[in-house]
Amino acid sequence: LDHGYALHTAAKDCFSSIVSQDAQALAERPRAVFYTNESDPANHTEHHEGRHYSIPLEEVKAVFPHGLPRRFQQQIKTFNEACLMVRKPALEIFTYLKSSNFAHPAVRYVIYGEKGTGKTMTLCHVVHYCARQGWLVLHVPDAHLWVKNCRELMQSSYNKERLDQPLQASFWLKNFKTSNERFLKEIKTQKKYVWGKRESTEEGRPLGEVVEQGLARVRNASDAVGVVLKEIKQQCHLGSFRLLVAVDGVNALWGRTTLKKEDKSPVSPEELTLVYNLRKMMMNDW
Amino acid sequence: RLSPSSCAAVYSSPLVLCRLTQVRWSRYNPSYIEPEVNKELYQKPWEELSEEEKEKMELKAVQPIKAAPPSLSSSVFSDPMISKFTNMMMKNGNKVLARSLMAQTLETIKRKQLEKYHKAPEDEKETIECNPYVIFHQALKNCQPIIGVTNITKGGKTYQVPVPLKDNRKRFLAMKWLITECRENKNRRTMMPEKLSQELLQAFNNEGPIIKKKHVLHKMAEANRAYAHFRWW
């Protein structure tokens, strides 16, 4: 039914353009009906529903270093263009975001649906919109990657009961750095953090240094992620920037892990530093 | 005299003569007609048909028709060469897997050619072939040997005698070489579609190990020219 509705809007447009004597152009490019020239997500309306809009490739690299699913990246490589479809849930979220009151605590939205219906792509659409508007975007492409198939699991130095995941944390930090360069220079730390015997980050240093520390010393990467999340959460109130936390596969944070400790006992998600810190972001107390 | 056909021998008691039944040949009554899959033939009006076609259509009203095998299809997307190749790739009767591998191979070929197309300068864009079916057919044609060798024993010694090959044999050899090459000479971690697409593209450009094998066969036939008269057919 939805498919028919989308085709209906496209067909209506087709008729209107035929009336305005664009028939020749349409005959040359019969697929033009499904594309839209509007590449700024802020201007997408119900009129554009069901059409694809293309994102320039440099923006893709800057905004989505790790966000897009693998199949979509393959399509981008083959066709040399990234075209996202404008979907109704995305438009709904845009209206909510535009009219949201930033003095109130954050509202949490859940995109749900059956397999293959476009949840990840809708999330990427929203992320692109917020990146264009200048928000700070915290994008976790797949939370499932953090709770399974972890080769190195070490005990956390900060808290004895928790477990660290250096590889996943450093990978995420690298991509976070590429997507949010300018915010890392602007946000300053509000506390002193000691990483080891000789390394520490003073108060008032830019957040970029914490990220560098996490990337340089892979052992402290998970703790660096925790620090980054805490700082961003605290400073969100000051109003210098707007924050969007986008997590794909959020159920993984509250489900079971496939990881085991050295004594073969199963690990529950709270015992992982990354998951514990991300769960704190999921509360709407900021 | 016994005809050289595959028969099943039935031994019941020493008194009764063993009865031979045909096993691998068709069990249909000879009056049964082959099914006609071509849709265009049925869409033609009665007057346009030629005499033989009219006779055949009339016969179909009277005589029974054999059941169509599942591999025979009237779709525009079905290709007999591709079906043959898929059957040869199939292992243990797993046609689903073989067909999906074939589909992935064609997809990989298309993706590789599209990437090349987008990167090429304007004047070269027309020379790049993007249709995977065209590439498949051309590659197989390039791999087919023209002349083959058989073993003929004369005077106690076996000689490799050059011999002309039938069309079916040429097609079979090309497909067999392609499949064995992809199965054996690949890294453990590469998937079959990727390796197959690589080999097909190389064969399309007349390079690669299968073309080399074809040339080796040709050279062998050329070297053994002297024994060509040993052939008696």
XYZ file of C-alpha atoms in Angstrom:
519
model
C 0.000 0.000 0.000
C 2.835 2.355 0.917
C 4.575 1.422 -2.293
C 1.479 2.361 -4.230
C 1.253 5.673 -2.388
C 4.853 6.561 -3.180
C 4.320 5.698 -6.820
C 1.187 7.814 -6.771
C 3.096 10.972 -5.755
C 5.779 10.208 -8.320
C 3.148 9.625 -10.990
C 1.360 12.850 -10.090
C 4.600 14.712 -10.561
C 5.077 12.925 -13.859
C 1.694 14.155 -15.076
C 2.301 17.694 -13.892
C 5.617 17.854 -15.711
C 4.056 16.438 -18.863
C 1.487 19.214 -18.666
C 4.315 21.722 -18.446
C 5.811 20.245 -21.634
C 8.683 18.472 -20.015
C 7.684 15.274 -21.766
C 10.798 15.156 -23.855
C 13.111 15.470 -20.906
C 11.160 12.751 -19.123
C 11.301 10.431 -22.090
C 15.069 10.782 -22.176
C 15.434 10.079 -18.476
C 12.489 7.912 -17.450
C 14.033 7.443 -14.006
C 14.122 11.189 -13.318
C 10.735 10.755 -11.693
C 12.341 8.881 -8.812
C 15.133 11.350 -8.162
C 15.046 14.699 -6.477
C 17.481 17.551 -6.838
C 16.986 18.673 -3.258
C 20.147 17.580 -1.514
C 19.589 19.387 1.777
C 17.582 17.164 4.122
C 16.170 20.226 5.877
C 14.099 21.037 2.800
C 12.614 17.585 2.379
C 8.828 17.567 2.684
C 5.999 15.068 2.057
C 6.203 16.093 -1.570
C 9.601 14.427 -1.756
C 8.465 11.200 -0.161
C 9.589 8.135 -2.040
C 12.233 9.961 -4.033
C 15.956 9.465 -3.792
C 18.301 12.340 -3.111
C 22.020 12.086 -3.682
C 24.742 13.029 -1.233
C 28.041 14.278 -2.695
C 30.804 11.778 -2.112
C 33.056 14.104 -0.077
C 30.206 14.680 2.359
C 29.677 10.936 2.616
C 33.264 10.478 3.696
C 33.040 13.316 6.202
C 29.625 12.573 7.735
C 29.465 8.763 7.492
C 32.952 7.327 8.023
C 31.428 4.217 9.542
C 27.700 4.802 9.450
C 26.509 3.191 6.241
C 25.803 -0.551 5.995
C 28.202 -2.661 3.985
C 25.857 -3.377 1.087
C 25.177 0.342 0.641
C 28.886 1.114 0.587
C 29.260 -1.486 -2.169
C 26.487 0.225 -4.135
C 28.212 3.589 -3.704
C 31.446 2.108 -5.014
C 29.737 0.561 -8.036
C 27.542 3.464 -9.096
C 29.769 6.342 -7.954
C 26.865 8.035 -6.206
C 25.135 7.768 -2.827
C 21.346 8.032 -3.137
C 19.176 7.837 -0.035
C 15.424 7.471 -0.185
C 13.271 10.005 1.650
C 10.997 8.037 3.938
C 7.988 9.099 6.009
C 9.427 8.237 9.462
C 12.461 10.382 8.682
C 10.247 13.342 7.818
C 8.346 12.802 11.053
C 11.560 12.890 13.074
C 12.607 16.070 11.291
C 9.400 17.824 12.357
C 9.943 16.709 15.950
C 13.569 17.824 15.928
C 12.720 21.201 14.434
C 10.114 21.879 17.085
C 12.004 20.384 20.033
C 12.573 22.501 23.114
C 16.207 22.323 24.151
C 15.542 23.408 27.703
C 13.649 20.183 28.367
C 15.375 16.799 28.764
C 16.162 14.968 25.550
C 13.428 13.021 23.784
C 14.233 9.492 22.714
C 12.920 8.157 19.421
C 12.793 4.521 18.404
C 12.801 3.506 14.736
C 11.412 0.009 14.510
C 10.141 -2.217 11.763
C 10.550 -5.513 9.942
C 13.713 -6.723 8.312
C 14.797 -4.792 5.250
C 12.351 -1.909 5.576
C 14.939 0.881 5.840
C 15.563 1.523 9.531
C 19.336 1.978 9.170
C 18.893 4.189 6.123
C 16.340 6.329 7.966
C 18.836 6.716 10.795
C 21.540 7.746 8.328
C 19.114 10.277 6.815
C 18.525 11.819 10.264
C 22.271 11.842 10.971
C 22.911 13.635 7.684
C 20.242 16.208 8.509
C 21.732 16.921 11.914
C 25.248 17.092 10.507
C 24.061 19.635 7.958
C 22.406 21.672 10.715
C 25.686 21.700 12.641
C 24.819 19.392 15.497
C 27.337 17.159 17.247
C 26.478 13.641 16.130
C 27.341 10.592 18.233
C 26.739 7.774 15.760
C 27.202 4.159 16.796
C 26.704 2.242 13.547
C 25.973 -1.164 15.074
C 25.803 -1.816 18.796
C 25.913 -5.555 18.086
C 29.577 -5.253 17.096
C 30.399 -4.280 20.676
C 28.759 -7.283 22.307
C 30.041 -10.099 20.133
C 33.165 -11.357 18.376
C 35.618 -9.492 20.551
C 39.142 -10.868 20.290
C 40.763 -8.875 23.072
C 38.951 -8.426 26.300
C 40.988 -6.886 29.100
C 40.170 -6.002 32.610
C 39.524 -2.314 32.991
C 42.147 -0.336 34.886
C 39.560 2.212 36.089
C 37.102 -0.229 37.616
C 38.197 -3.728 38.518
C 34.902 -5.450 37.713
C 34.491 -4.132 34.188
C 36.007 -5.335 30.928
C 37.611 -3.211 28.227
C 37.440 -3.595 24.469
C 40.438 -1.751 23.039
C 39.919 -2.604 19.347
C 36.286 -1.585 19.034
C 36.838 1.539 21.140
C 39.807 2.765 19.088
C 37.964 2.086 15.830
C 34.983 4.110 17.002
C 37.206 6.938 18.262
C 38.943 7.179 14.893
C 35.658 7.502 13.054
C 34.275 9.928 15.644
C 37.303 12.117 15.074
C 36.762 12.211 11.279
C 33.114 13.137 11.556
C 33.259 15.785 14.296
C 36.589 17.546 13.831
C 35.574 21.065 14.748
C 33.712 20.165 17.920
C 36.740 18.402 19.311
C 38.650 21.666 19.211
C 35.882 23.710 20.787
C 34.803 21.546 23.717
C 37.101 21.752 26.736
C 37.496 19.193 29.493
C 36.236 20.189 32.917
C 38.266 17.792 35.043
C 41.723 16.396 35.176
C 42.031 12.804 33.884
C 44.971 10.591 34.748
C 45.660 7.835 32.231
C 48.719 6.238 33.731
C 51.834 7.031 35.725
C 53.089 9.644 33.322
C 50.117 10.567 31.176
C 47.313 12.841 32.198
C 45.031 15.406 30.597
C 44.710 18.749 32.381
C 41.529 20.637 32.923
C 40.561 22.973 30.096
C 42.326 21.088 27.299
C 40.316 20.485 24.088
C 38.545 17.155 23.808
C 40.630 16.320 20.765
C 43.514 15.580 23.127
C 41.480 12.947 24.963
C 40.676 11.324 21.643
C 44.350 11.407 20.630
C 45.244 9.826 23.944
C 42.723 7.048 23.345
C 44.059 6.410 19.860
C 47.698 6.506 20.896
C 47.337 4.301 23.960
C 44.953 1.607 22.819
C 44.751 0.193 26.322
C 42.971 3.316 27.530
C 40.715 3.621 24.487
C 37.547 2.457 26.241
C 38.165 4.826 29.122
C 38.758 7.636 26.622
C 35.372 6.854 25.076
C 33.796 7.028 28.533
C 35.436 10.392 29.217
C 34.302 11.805 25.857
C 30.713 10.727 26.484
C 30.700 12.150 30.008
C 32.136 15.500 28.939
C 29.745 15.891 26.044
C 26.803 15.034 28.254
C 27.783 17.547 30.917
C 28.448 20.372 28.497
C 25.349 19.874 26.458
C 23.431 22.014 28.947
C 25.563 25.057 28.284
C 23.944 25.412 24.905
C 26.993 25.908 22.705
C 26.119 22.895 20.588
C 23.277 20.476 20.022
C 23.761 16.776 20.483
C 22.279 13.823 18.626
C 22.952 10.312 19.884
C 22.163 7.746 17.175
C 22.618 4.077 17.998
C 21.770 1.320 15.522
C 20.780 -1.992 17.061
C 20.068 -0.468 20.455
C 18.614 -3.734 21.769
C 22.129 -5.129 21.912
C 22.915 -2.879 24.864
C 20.317 -4.630 26.969
C 20.475 -8.138 25.568
C 22.991 -10.920 26.096
C 26.588 -10.955 24.944
C 28.338 -13.886 23.316
C 31.552 -13.046 25.138
C 33.073 -15.128 27.928
C 35.523 -14.294 30.635
C 38.686 -16.316 31.149
C 36.908 -18.674 33.486
C 34.290 -19.336 30.755
C 31.548 -17.541 32.624
C 29.268 -15.401 30.433
C 29.703 -11.636 30.372
C 26.637 -9.490 30.907
C 26.469 -6.151 29.051
C 26.889 -4.002 32.184
C 30.358 -5.434 32.658
C 31.600 -3.917 29.404
C 32.885 -0.349 29.770
C 31.671 0.756 26.366
C 28.147 -0.543 26.909
C 27.996 0.862 30.448
C 28.956 4.345 29.302
C 26.643 4.256 26.316
C 23.733 3.222 28.519
C 24.298 6.365 30.593
C 23.821 8.404 27.417
C 20.547 6.641 26.773
C 18.976 8.080 29.921
C 17.162 11.319 29.338
C 18.785 13.215 32.175
C 20.537 15.685 29.848
C 22.762 -59.840 -30.803
C 22.873 -57.474 -27.897
C 22.693 -53.769 -28.755
C 25.233 -51.600 -26.827
C 22.635 -49.938 -24.627
C 22.385 -49.707 -20.858
C 20.126 -52.505 -19.704
C 19.222 -53.975 -16.391
C 19.546 -57.735 -16.233
C 16.893 -59.596 -14.292
C 17.792 -63.019 -12.942
C 14.836 -64.833 -11.457
C 15.430 -68.580 -11.736
C 17.962 -70.636 -13.777
C 15.177 -71.901 -16.054
C 13.884 -68.453 -17.151
C 16.000 -66.487 -19.647
C 17.330 -63.202 -18.201
C 15.114 -60.350 -19.283
C 16.731 -57.088 -20.360
C 14.917 -53.798 -19.762
C 16.062 -50.431 -21.080
C 17.155 -48.305 -18.129
C 18.578 -44.923 -19.100
C 16.540 -44.238 -22.235
C 13.159 -42.579 -22.300
C 10.258 -44.564 -20.854
C 7.716 -42.602 -22.889
C 5.632 -44.199 -25.602
C 7.036 -43.079 -28.993
C 3.757 -41.322 -29.793
C 4.437 -38.648 -27.163
C 5.471 -35.212 -28.551
C 8.133 -32.857 -27.111
C 6.711 -29.779 -25.334
C 6.950 -26.443 -27.186
C 8.236 -23.619 -24.992
C 8.523 -20.777 -27.496
C 5.841 -18.211 -26.620
C 6.073 -16.335 -29.923
C 4.935 -19.378 -31.823
C 1.643 -19.436 -29.949
C 1.079 -15.707 -30.344
C 1.252 -15.863 -34.162
C -2.172 -15.932 -35.833
C -3.158 -19.105 -37.703
C -2.615 -17.681 -41.187
C 1.041 -16.747 -40.673
C 2.160 -20.229 -39.781
C 3.995 -22.287 -42.377
C 2.739 -25.723 -43.546
C 4.861 -27.794 -41.159
C 3.991 -25.623 -38.192
C 0.290 -25.977 -38.999
C 0.680 -29.729 -39.130
C 2.489 -29.763 -35.812
C -0.205 -27.680 -34.126
C -2.876 -30.044 -35.426
C -0.939 -33.029 -34.172
C -0.729 -31.471 -30.720
C -4.506 -31.504 -30.464
C -4.557 -35.277 -30.875
C -1.328 -36.786 -29.546
C -0.247 -36.735 -25.877
C 2.654 -34.426 -24.880
C 5.619 -35.257 -22.630
C 5.998 -33.428 -19.323
C 8.334 -30.434 -19.517
C 11.494 -30.833 -17.420
C 11.917 -28.227 -14.652
C 15.064 -26.768 -16.239
C 13.195 -25.859 -19.442
C 11.723 -22.367 -19.188
C 10.123 -19.861 -21.546
C 11.410 -16.843 -19.633
C 13.496 -14.196 -21.418
C 16.062 -14.433 -18.638
C 16.823 -18.112 -19.087
C 19.884 -19.009 -21.104
C 20.705 -22.629 -22.048
C 24.475 -22.033 -21.750
C 24.106 -20.549 -18.307
C 21.880 -23.453 -17.211
C 24.433 -25.952 -18.515
C 27.219 -24.143 -16.695
C 25.203 -24.045 -13.483
C 24.559 -27.775 -13.727
C 28.249 -28.438 -14.148
C 29.054 -26.293 -11.114
C 26.484 -28.136 -9.017
C 27.760 -30.512 -6.344
C 25.687 -33.256 -4.711
C 22.542 -32.008 -6.376
C 22.606 -28.636 -4.622
C 21.152 -26.637 -7.504
C 20.065 -23.788 -5.195
C 23.661 -23.101 -4.207
C 24.959 -23.438 -7.780
C 22.335 -21.017 -9.085
C 23.007 -18.459 -6.370
C 26.766 -18.682 -7.084
C 26.059 -18.091 -10.768
C 23.867 -15.075 -9.983
C 26.532 -13.628 -7.693
C 29.181 -14.178 -10.383
C 27.141 -12.256 -12.959
C 26.521 -9.501 -10.396
C 30.255 -9.252 -9.595
C 31.119 -9.030 -13.301
C 28.575 -6.235 -13.760
C 29.889 -4.327 -10.728
C 33.516 -4.590 -11.869
C 32.655 -3.428 -15.372
C 30.557 -0.528 -14.026
C 33.459 0.644 -11.876
C 35.737 0.541 -14.891
C 33.106 2.389 -16.903
C 32.790 5.204 -14.383
C 36.532 5.655 -14.120
C 37.242 5.564 -17.860
C 37.603 8.758 -19.927
C 34.761 9.716 -22.273
C 36.144 8.244 -25.482
C 36.800 4.835 -23.978
C 33.394 4.500 -22.358
C 31.783 2.896 -25.400
C 34.373 0.143 -25.673
C 33.695 -1.187 -22.181
C 31.198 -4.049 -22.252
C 28.871 -4.030 -19.265
C 26.430 -6.821 -20.092
C 27.533 -9.884 -18.053
C 25.758 -12.318 -20.405
C 27.671 -11.002 -23.418
C 30.931 -11.295 -21.462
C 30.071 -14.846 -20.393
C 29.301 -16.008 -23.928
C 32.332 -14.309 -25.453
C 34.650 -15.670 -22.758
C 33.393 -19.227 -23.320
C 33.796 -18.816 -27.063
C 37.373 -17.642 -26.556
C 38.122 -20.652 -24.357
C 36.832 -23.279 -26.787
C 39.616 -25.320 -28.446
C 39.410 -25.850 -32.198
C 41.191 -29.178 -32.341
C 41.746 -31.819 -29.707
C 43.815 -34.955 -29.142
C 42.689 -38.515 -28.454
C 44.606 -41.633 -27.497
C 44.817 -44.197 -30.286
C 46.627 -47.475 -29.639
C 48.461 -48.908 -32.638
C 51.035 -51.666 -32.485
C 51.154 -51.705 -28.703
C 51.972 -47.987 -28.376
C 49.475 -45.235 -27.571
C 49.733 -42.099 -29.666
C 48.154 -38.663 -29.070
C 46.377 -38.138 -32.371
C 44.953 -34.718 -33.349
C 41.253 -34.990 -34.019
C 38.463 -32.478 -34.861
C 36.074 -31.811 -31.984
C 32.323 -31.604 -32.101
C 30.574 -28.416 -30.913
C 29.229 -30.059 -27.802
C 32.642 -31.374 -26.865
C 34.228 -27.932 -27.363
C 31.635 -26.275 -25.124
C 32.025 -28.981 -22.514
C 35.823 -28.654 -22.464
C 35.691 -24.868 -22.121
C 33.261 -25.054 -19.198
C 35.150 -27.906 -17.545
C 38.477 -26.066 -17.715
C 36.888 -22.916 -16.298
C 35.361 -24.726 -13.338
C 38.415 -26.833 -12.457
C 40.660 -23.777 -12.712
C 38.447 -21.833 -10.331
C 38.145 -24.687 -7.888
C 41.806 -25.576 -7.645
C 43.926 -22.488 -8.179
C 42.382 -20.165 -5.695
C 43.173 -18.957 -2.215
C 41.203 -20.657 0.520
C 39.534 -17.384 1.501
C 38.413 -16.130 -1.944
C 34.813 -16.863 -2.795
C 33.889 -18.729 -5.958
C 31.921 -15.858 -7.576
C 34.897 -13.517 -7.207
C 37.373 -15.984 -8.696
C 34.983 -17.000 -11.491
C 34.317 -13.384 -12.451
C 38.063 -12.726 -12.520
C 38.657 -15.716 -14.818
C 35.733 -14.817 -17.076
C 36.967 -11.248 -17.513
C 40.458 -12.503 -18.286
C 39.099 -14.984 -20.825
C 37.010 -12.194 -22.356
C 40.256 -10.293 -22.984
C 41.986 -13.409 -24.345
C 44.426 -13.736 -21.478
C 44.633 -15.915 -18.377
C 45.354 -19.554 -17.518
C 42.448 -21.111 -19.443
C 43.435 -19.501 -22.717
C 46.944 -20.777 -22.033
C 45.594 -24.287 -21.577
C 43.768 -24.016 -24.897
C 47.001 -22.895 -26.601
C 48.905 -25.792 -25.027
C 46.346 -28.211 -26.449
C 46.618 -26.608 -29.871
C 50.411 -26.848 -29.737
C 50.229 -30.504 -28.766
C 47.928 -31.193 -31.728
C 50.276 -29.256 -34.024
C 53.302 -31.166 -32.722
C 51.641 -34.533 -33.331
C 50.576 -33.696 -36.877
C 52.452 -36.680 -38.203
C 50.061 -39.115 -36.553
C 46.962 -37.490 -37.991
C 46.506 -40.327 -40.491
C 45.992 -42.801 -37.622
C 42.478 -41.467 -37.342
C 39.999 -43.551 -39.288
C 36.786 -41.483 -38.798
